[in-house]
Amino acid sequence: LQKLALGEPQLAQPEHAHSIRLDGDIILGGLFPVHARGERGVPCGELKKEKGIHRLEAMLFAIDLINKDPDLLPNVTLGARVLDTCSRDTYALEQSLTFVQALIERDGSDVRCANGDPPIFAKPDKVVGVIGAAASSVSIMVANILRLFKIPQVSYASTAPELSDNVRYDFFSRVVPPDSYQAQAMMDIVTAMGWNYVSTLASEGNYGESGVEAFIHISRESGGVCIAQSVKVPREPRPGEFDKTIQRLMETPNARAVIMFANEDDIRRILDAAKRNNQSGHFLWVGSDSWGSKISPVVGQEKAAEGAITILPKRASVDAFDRYFRSRSLSNNRRNVWFAEFWEENFGCKLGMHGKKPGSPKKCTGLEKVGRDSTYEQEGKVQFVMDAVYAVAHALHRMHRDRCSGPGLCAAMANMDGKELLSFIRAVNFNGSAGTPVTFNENGDAPGRYDIFQYQINNQSTTEYKVIGQWTNQLHLNVSALQWASGDWSLPGSVCSLPCRTGERKKVVKGAPCCWHCERCEGYHFQASQFTCELCSYEQRPDHNRTGCQPIPIIKLEWSSPWAVVPVFISVLGIIATTFVILTFVRHNDTPIVRAAGREMSYVLLTGIFLCYVITFPMIAAPDVVVCSFRRIFLGLGMCFSNAALLTKTNRIHRIFEQGKKAVTAPRFISPTSQLFITFFLISLQLLGVLIWFAADPPHTFVDFGEQRTQDPERARGVLKCDISDLSLICSLGYSILLMVTCTVYAIKTRGVPETFNEAKPIGFTMYTTCIIWLAFIPIFFGTAQSAERMYIQTATLTVSLSLSASVSLGMLYMPKVYTILLHPELNVPKRKRSFKAIVTVATMTSKLSQLAAERPNGEVKTELCEGVEPTVSSTKTTYVSYTNHAI
């Protein structure tokens, strides 16, 4: 058999007016949507010029090229049987039965002609493979029939993911990538745009529903994109259906991005509905390859489509086909039974009386030329149609090379095994008509290669589909080339919730992982992750952004603080005054007033007063081991010195006058040495307690983070402290307070002693005032335990209380003496010494006077008292009596 010349017409057989038949050694089937779906029960509608005629002619052109090629299937002619699917799956199923007729045996034993002869059946053409179909729903329907008869099928446009099932559609292959790749590419686009909240829109049918299902499946696996709504457009939409679709999409206005797997007609009507509802520019359309770079869906509604991102399998225009198709005419293309109808549709004319375009204003001359008298642009799937034909041809070529020893069709290929041919088809690897490799994976799918377009309106109001990237297993996107409505270059958003600010965690809405509420990490919590807040460690607080923790600032009582200035001022004055008294006493050490006051005990008492003032400085100084040691030692020692000395004095006075009521002999232990021994014994108990404290718990510092742990972490501070707890403080001061209370009791008991005898009453007043001071100290000190200013208040209260106690003792006991010593030295002279018996007599009479005052009138008391008193006893001036020189 000789090869047919390129372009030489092969006449269509009249008995197959609904199909095209080209004779050949090997016949390939073809399924094309030459006509659209019919309405009102009519199977076929209007002619499809591009999707139908262009693709059909691409198959015929490819067969012509293969038959002319001496290196591909040498001396083997390919023929064709091309059918019209009318874009309807049920109609295509009926048509595809033509392909399997040769494989069905006909039983004519019961049939006889009129003359009694057996019938003669015309032998149908045996189809070894089928090119098509276009729509996924049609391919699925046909594939179920062809697989039963083991006829391989290669599609040029069906992209439904369902067809990748190699168990159900084992004889199906395609030269276009499946929508699962397309869905992945669209998901990558959405992710690159930063969109995480989108809606989906699908045309009812395998293509739309499978594409959306694949996208939703990928979104669930990735977890980064949520589906706001999934809307489906019915096959037969009712009036107003698309307006309802737009209104439904607007129920989730934040989901501006809409993923579209819809046919061309539905895309056009959706854009029109968006325009009618004044939503042009709101939606961010992401269209599948059914939109691609087509002009027809956007004509008249450019504003509604502006910014749409579309995807299309990577392709190139086949220049040879352009030359071929432009050369087609009514005279040289009679093999295409639908070409006359195309001619009328393309040129807007009518061919004779039987033309299919009624009411046409003019008649066709037959001299019209494609591309000259009409617009022409190569349909996008022409390349893939040719690749599909060449894929089968290369498989046949390899099979011919393996089965036949020479050129021409040998007997081994006469009854071709479809399963064997399928294995050769799956193994092909060649450069297609556009120069891109043509291969199949184990499921019969072509690799994913897509161009990404954006529909843009430039400043001159011209529109174009601009290539903004490509996808070959991963996305390559030129973000700088993106342009949105009104020339806006900023990236629009399609998110359910805006990103949380730093320091806020996401509280995800149940059932919508892309929607959340932002919650501030409060208190001492910081943002550990985008979903959790965690508590900082106890010694830390959140930083300014609450993204981490930082150490809490450590503070101490500063010398410049008002809480320190006042106590220090009082303490300095007290130290100066105490030093002045001590120096005065030292200078007048042998004078009667100093001797009468008891020199040894006075110096002990003044030492205690001095220590009470000095303790202010270690209490305010920055804590360290040395400072903490001084605090422990001197905190209670000053009061202990003072109270021990005063207790010894009051106890001595009390014992003297109590002994005088019973006998004239002096009580024991009233000498200065005994008094010092008693005093230092009492002080030693305080020192012993301090030593035990040192041994049990050596002094150290620590930082108290709880004292100023405010609700606002910014104001939180750690307080550097000595390890003196409130209990330790009570124990340290408790002994001194016990001495103070005991001394007060003795002061009360000796309140009746005449003021000419020593210091009983000044000591009493001193102890009463001191008790009042410390009674006021307790509620102030412990009542501020929960205050944020606790450190300042307690330190100031404690130091001021100690200083006031010392000031009371200094002022009441020693200032009058210093006043007399310095300003009235004439009173500081020796007086006649008295015997212990005279002293006791005076004490007894004074006691008796106190008793009679409560029982008798004033005159009687005086009369009775005077009878027993010697004239030498009374004196008009105060006389300072010292007990230190009397014998015991």
Short mmCIF file of C-alpha atoms in Angstrom, two decimals, residues 56-365:
data_model
loop_
_atom_site.label_atom_id
_atom_site.label_comp_id
_atom_site.label_asym_id
_atom_site.label_seq_id
_atom_site.Cartn_x
_atom_site.Cartn_y
_atom_site.Cartn_z
CA LEU A 56 -10.87 17.11 14.35
CA GLU A 57 -8.74 18.63 11.59
CA ALA A 58 -5.70 18.28 13.87
CA MET A 59 -6.24 14.50 13.95
CA LEU A 60 -6.63 14.33 10.17
CA PHE A 61 -3.55 16.52 9.73
CA ALA A 62 -1.51 14.30 12.07
CA ILE A 63 -2.58 11.18 10.16
CA ASP A 64 -1.54 12.86 6.89
CA LEU A 65 1.88 13.68 8.40
CA ILE A 66 2.39 10.15 9.70
CA ASN A 67 1.36 8.57 6.41
CA LYS A 68 3.82 10.84 4.63
CA ASP A 69 6.70 10.12 7.05
CA PRO A 70 8.94 7.36 5.62
CA ASP A 71 10.53 6.68 9.01
CA LEU A 72 7.32 6.20 10.97
CA LEU A 73 5.25 3.11 10.09
CA PRO A 74 6.88 2.66 6.70
CA ASN A 75 4.50 1.30 4.04
CA VAL A 76 1.69 1.21 6.61
CA THR A 77 -1.23 3.56 6.09
CA LEU A 78 -3.27 4.88 9.00
CA GLY A 79 -6.98 5.32 8.51
CA ALA A 80 -9.59 6.89 10.74
CA ARG A 81 -13.18 6.65 11.87
CA VAL A 82 -14.13 10.00 13.49
CA LEU A 83 -17.40 10.43 15.37
CA ASP A 84 -19.23 13.43 16.83
CA THR A 85 -19.95 13.18 20.58
CA CYS A 86 -22.20 16.26 20.58
CA SER A 87 -20.74 17.09 24.00
CA ARG A 88 -23.07 14.54 25.57
CA ASP A 89 -21.88 11.37 27.31
CA THR A 90 -24.94 9.23 26.52
CA TYR A 91 -24.83 10.15 22.83
CA ALA A 92 -21.09 9.45 22.72
CA LEU A 93 -21.69 6.03 24.22
CA GLU A 94 -24.07 5.18 21.40
CA GLN A 95 -21.59 6.41 18.81
CA SER A 96 -18.68 4.48 20.30
CA LEU A 97 -20.43 1.22 19.69
CA THR A 98 -19.27 1.70 16.08
CA PHE A 99 -15.73 1.06 17.24
CA VAL A 100 -16.52 -2.38 18.67
CA GLN A 101 -18.77 -3.69 15.88
CA ALA A 102 -15.92 -5.56 14.23
CA LEU A 103 -15.28 -7.42 17.47
CA ILE A 104 -18.87 -8.62 17.85
CA GLU A 105 -19.73 -11.84 16.01
CA ARG A 106 -23.01 -11.78 14.14
CA ASP A 107 -25.19 -14.91 14.04
CA GLY A 108 -26.95 -15.11 10.65
CA SER A 109 -28.13 -18.72 10.82
CA ASP A 110 -31.72 -17.73 11.40
CA VAL A 111 -31.74 -14.97 8.81
CA ARG A 112 -32.46 -15.55 5.10
CA CYS A 113 -32.78 -13.24 2.19
CA ALA A 114 -35.96 -13.07 0.09
CA ASN A 115 -34.49 -15.54 -2.38
CA GLY A 116 -33.49 -17.87 0.41
CA ASP A 117 -29.79 -17.08 0.32
CA PRO A 118 -27.94 -16.41 3.58
CA PRO A 119 -27.34 -12.71 4.31
CA ILE A 120 -24.04 -11.04 3.51
CA PHE A 121 -22.86 -8.69 6.25
CA ALA A 122 -20.62 -5.76 5.42
CA LYS A 123 -17.51 -6.22 7.50
CA PRO A 124 -17.04 -3.18 9.76
CA ASP A 125 -13.69 -1.51 10.21
CA LYS A 126 -11.62 -2.83 13.07
CA VAL A 127 -10.47 0.07 15.27
CA VAL A 128 -7.20 -0.62 17.11
CA GLY A 129 -7.23 2.55 19.22
CA VAL A 130 -9.37 5.58 19.91
CA ILE A 131 -8.27 9.23 20.08
CA GLY A 132 -10.53 11.09 22.53
CA ALA A 133 -12.69 12.13 24.00
CA ALA A 134 -12.62 15.78 25.07
CA ALA A 135 -14.93 15.99 28.10
CA SER A 136 -14.02 13.81 31.06
CA SER A 137 -17.62 12.62 31.46
CA VAL A 138 -17.59 11.40 27.85
CA SER A 139 -14.20 9.70 28.23
CA ILE A 140 -15.39 7.91 31.36
CA MET A 141 -18.50 6.62 29.62
CA VAL A 142 -16.60 5.45 26.54
CA ALA A 143 -13.71 3.98 28.53
CA ASN A 144 -16.09 1.57 30.26
CA ILE A 145 -17.05 0.12 26.84
CA LEU A 146 -13.62 0.13 25.23
CA ARG A 147 -11.95 -1.67 28.13
CA LEU A 148 -14.34 -4.57 27.67
CA PHE A 149 -12.98 -5.04 24.14
CA LYS A 150 -9.39 -4.15 25.08
CA ILE A 151 -9.21 -1.12 22.82
CA PRO A 152 -6.66 1.47 24.03
CA GLN A 153 -7.91 5.01 24.39
CA VAL A 154 -5.76 8.18 24.37
CA SER A 155 -7.46 11.44 25.33
CA TYR A 156 -6.28 14.91 24.35
CA ALA A 157 -8.36 16.94 26.83
CA SER A 158 -9.91 14.81 29.60
CA THR A 159 -8.32 15.77 32.91
CA ALA A 160 -10.63 14.30 35.58
CA PRO A 161 -8.58 12.70 38.41
CA GLU A 162 -10.99 9.74 38.38
CA LEU A 163 -9.47 8.57 35.10
CA SER A 164 -6.14 8.00 36.84
CA ASP A 165 -7.61 4.86 38.40
CA ASN A 166 -5.66 2.20 36.53
CA VAL A 167 -7.94 -0.55 37.79
CA ARG A 168 -11.25 0.84 36.51
CA TYR A 169 -9.81 2.61 33.46
CA ASP A 170 -6.89 0.39 32.63
CA PHE A 171 -7.01 1.03 28.86
CA PHE A 172 -7.24 4.81 29.23
CA SER A 173 -4.28 7.14 28.72
CA ARG A 174 -3.99 10.88 28.13
CA VAL A 175 -1.44 13.34 26.84
CA VAL A 176 -2.69 16.07 29.18
CA PRO A 177 -1.98 16.06 32.91
CA PRO A 178 -4.85 15.10 35.24
CA ASP A 179 -6.67 17.66 37.33
CA SER A 180 -4.93 16.33 40.41
CA TYR A 181 -1.79 18.00 39.09
CA GLN A 182 -3.84 21.02 38.13
CA ALA A 183 -5.41 21.09 41.59
CA GLN A 184 -1.95 20.89 43.13
CA ALA A 185 -0.77 23.75 40.92
CA MET A 186 -3.81 25.82 41.94
CA MET A 187 -3.16 25.00 45.59
CA ASP A 188 0.44 26.17 45.20
CA ILE A 189 -0.81 29.42 43.66
CA VAL A 190 -3.22 29.98 46.55
CA THR A 191 -0.45 29.28 49.06
CA ALA A 192 1.99 31.58 47.28
CA MET A 193 -0.59 34.37 47.43
CA GLY A 194 -0.96 33.91 51.17
CA TRP A 195 -4.63 32.97 50.86
CA ASN A 196 -5.96 30.43 53.33
CA TYR A 197 -9.72 30.88 53.04
CA VAL A 198 -11.24 30.14 49.64
CA SER A 199 -14.48 28.96 48.03
CA THR A 200 -14.81 26.45 45.20
CA LEU A 201 -17.12 26.52 42.21
CA ALA A 202 -17.71 23.49 40.00
CA SER A 203 -19.86 22.67 37.02
CA GLU A 204 -21.90 19.56 37.62
CA GLY A 205 -20.17 16.62 36.02
CA ASN A 206 -16.97 14.63 36.27
CA TYR A 207 -14.63 17.43 35.26
CA GLY A 208 -15.89 20.05 37.68
CA GLU A 209 -16.72 17.82 40.61
CA SER A 210 -13.53 15.74 40.35
CA GLY A 211 -11.35 18.83 40.06
CA VAL A 212 -12.88 20.46 43.13
CA GLU A 213 -12.72 17.18 45.01
CA ALA A 214 -9.01 16.88 44.19
CA PHE A 215 -8.41 20.46 45.36
CA ILE A 216 -10.30 19.89 48.62
CA HIS A 217 -8.39 16.65 49.20
CA ILE A 218 -5.05 18.42 48.74
CA SER A 219 -6.15 21.28 50.99
CA ARG A 220 -7.01 18.83 53.76
CA GLU A 221 -3.68 17.06 53.42
CA SER A 222 -1.69 20.28 53.46
CA GLY A 223 -3.82 21.79 56.23
CA GLY A 224 -3.00 25.34 55.20
CA VAL A 225 -6.13 26.23 53.22
CA CYS A 226 -9.74 26.07 54.36
CA ILE A 227 -12.78 25.81 52.14
CA ALA A 228 -15.42 28.38 52.98
CA GLN A 229 -18.05 27.08 50.56
CA SER A 230 -18.31 24.52 47.76
CA VAL A 231 -20.85 25.62 45.17
CA LYS A 232 -22.00 23.45 42.27
CA VAL A 233 -23.64 24.74 39.10
CA PRO A 234 -26.29 22.28 37.82
CA ARG A 235 -26.21 20.96 34.26
CA GLU A 236 -29.49 22.67 33.49
CA PRO A 237 -29.42 25.89 35.55
CA ARG A 238 -32.69 27.65 36.22
CA PRO A 239 -33.17 31.38 35.62
CA GLY A 240 -31.46 33.37 38.38
CA GLU A 241 -29.29 30.39 39.37
CA PHE A 242 -26.04 32.30 38.84
CA ASP A 243 -27.26 35.33 40.80
CA LYS A 244 -28.00 32.98 43.69
CA THR A 245 -24.52 31.52 43.29
CA ILE A 246 -22.92 34.98 43.65
CA GLN A 247 -25.11 35.76 46.66
CA ARG A 248 -24.11 32.50 48.28
CA LEU A 249 -20.43 33.23 47.71
CA MET A 250 -20.95 36.61 49.34
CA GLU A 251 -22.13 34.89 52.52
CA THR A 252 -18.43 34.44 53.30
CA PRO A 253 -17.04 37.79 52.09
CA ASN A 254 -13.59 37.11 53.50
CA ALA A 255 -13.21 34.18 51.11
CA ARG A 256 -12.53 36.38 48.10
CA ALA A 257 -10.58 33.72 46.21
CA VAL A 258 -12.81 31.35 44.23
CA ILE A 259 -11.36 28.14 42.76
CA MET A 260 -13.23 27.40 39.54
CA PHE A 261 -13.52 24.05 37.79
CA ALA A 262 -16.31 25.04 35.43
CA ASN A 263 -17.05 24.82 31.74
CA GLU A 264 -16.74 27.80 29.46
CA ASP A 265 -20.44 28.65 29.44
CA ASP A 266 -20.73 28.55 33.23
CA ILE A 267 -17.64 30.75 33.60
CA ARG A 268 -19.14 33.36 31.31
CA ARG A 269 -22.47 33.37 33.14
CA ILE A 270 -20.81 33.53 36.59
CA LEU A 271 -18.81 36.59 35.54
CA ASP A 272 -21.98 38.16 34.13
CA ALA A 273 -23.80 37.53 37.43
CA ALA A 274 -20.92 39.10 39.40
CA LYS A 275 -21.16 42.13 37.14
CA ARG A 276 -24.93 42.42 37.64
CA ASN A 277 -24.56 42.20 41.41
CA ASN A 278 -21.90 44.96 41.49
CA GLN A 279 -19.22 42.57 42.70
CA SER A 280 -16.70 43.30 39.97
CA GLY A 281 -13.29 43.39 41.61
CA HIS A 282 -14.38 41.62 44.79
CA PHE A 283 -13.71 38.04 43.77
CA LEU A 284 -10.24 36.70 43.06
CA TRP A 285 -10.90 34.05 40.42
CA VAL A 286 -8.54 31.10 40.05
CA GLY A 287 -9.62 29.26 36.92
CA SER A 288 -8.72 25.82 35.67
CA ASP A 289 -7.69 24.90 32.14
CA SER A 290 -11.32 25.10 31.00
CA TRP A 291 -10.87 28.88 31.34
CA GLY A 292 -7.21 28.98 30.38
CA SER A 293 -6.53 31.91 28.06
CA LYS A 294 -9.90 31.91 26.27
CA ILE A 295 -11.45 35.17 25.19
CA SER A 296 -15.07 34.04 24.93
CA PRO A 297 -15.78 33.79 28.71
CA VAL A 298 -14.61 37.36 29.40
CA VAL A 299 -16.00 39.25 26.43
CA GLY A 300 -18.21 42.09 27.66
CA GLN A 301 -17.35 41.53 31.34
CA GLU A 302 -13.67 42.40 31.46
CA LYS A 303 -13.95 44.27 34.76
CA ALA A 304 -15.51 41.29 36.50
CA ALA A 305 -12.72 39.04 35.20
CA GLU A 306 -9.86 41.45 35.88
CA GLY A 307 -7.09 39.91 37.96
CA ALA A 308 -8.27 36.34 37.35
CA ILE A 309 -5.47 33.79 37.54
CA THR A 310 -5.91 30.89 35.14
CA ILE A 311 -4.00 27.76 34.42
CA LEU A 312 -3.42 25.92 31.17
CA PRO A 313 -1.35 22.86 30.26
CA LYS A 314 1.89 24.06 28.77
CA ARG A 315 1.50 24.23 25.04
CA ALA A 316 2.72 25.88 21.90
CA SER A 317 1.09 26.76 18.64
CA VAL A 318 1.81 24.32 15.79
CA ASP A 319 2.71 26.51 12.84
CA ALA A 320 2.36 23.68 10.35
CA PHE A 321 -1.25 23.19 11.37
CA ASP A 322 -1.94 26.90 10.85
CA ARG A 323 -0.69 26.65 7.28
CA TYR A 324 -2.66 23.46 6.77
CA PHE A 325 -5.94 24.80 8.16
CA ARG A 326 -5.73 28.12 6.31
CA SER A 327 -5.37 26.13 3.08
CA ARG A 328 -8.56 24.13 3.66
CA SER A 329 -11.46 24.83 1.32
CA LEU A 330 -14.70 23.24 0.23
CA SER A 331 -12.98 21.65 -2.74
CA ASN A 332 -9.98 20.08 -1.02
CA ASN A 333 -11.57 19.05 2.24
CA ARG A 334 -14.54 16.93 1.29
CA ARG A 335 -13.44 14.16 3.66
CA ASN A 336 -14.70 16.30 6.57
CA VAL A 337 -18.48 15.91 6.40
CA TRP A 338 -18.95 18.85 8.80
CA PHE A 339 -16.65 21.24 6.94
CA ALA A 340 -19.46 22.74 4.85
CA GLU A 341 -21.34 23.55 8.04
CA PHE A 342 -18.16 25.06 9.46
CA TRP A 343 -17.78 27.10 6.29
CA GLU A 344 -21.22 28.63 6.70
CA GLU A 345 -20.65 29.33 10.39
CA ASN A 346 -17.19 30.74 9.92
CA PHE A 347 -17.95 33.08 7.03
CA GLY A 348 -21.57 33.90 7.90
CA CYS A 349 -22.95 32.75 4.56
CA LYS A 350 -25.22 30.07 3.14
CA LEU A 351 -24.30 27.22 0.81
CA GLY A 352 -27.15 26.83 -1.71
CA MET A 353 -30.73 25.90 -0.88
CA HIS A 354 -29.75 23.11 1.46
CA GLY A 355 -27.45 25.17 3.59
CA LYS A 356 -27.65 24.72 7.35
CA LYS A 357 -27.57 28.41 8.21
CA PRO A 358 -31.11 29.72 7.67
CA GLY A 359 -31.68 33.40 7.19
CA SER A 360 -28.12 34.09 6.16
CA PRO A 361 -27.82 37.45 4.38
CA LYS A 362 -25.45 36.17 1.71
CA LYS A 363 -24.50 33.04 -0.17
CA CYS A 364 -21.13 31.38 0.04
CA THR A 365 -18.98 31.64 -3.08
#
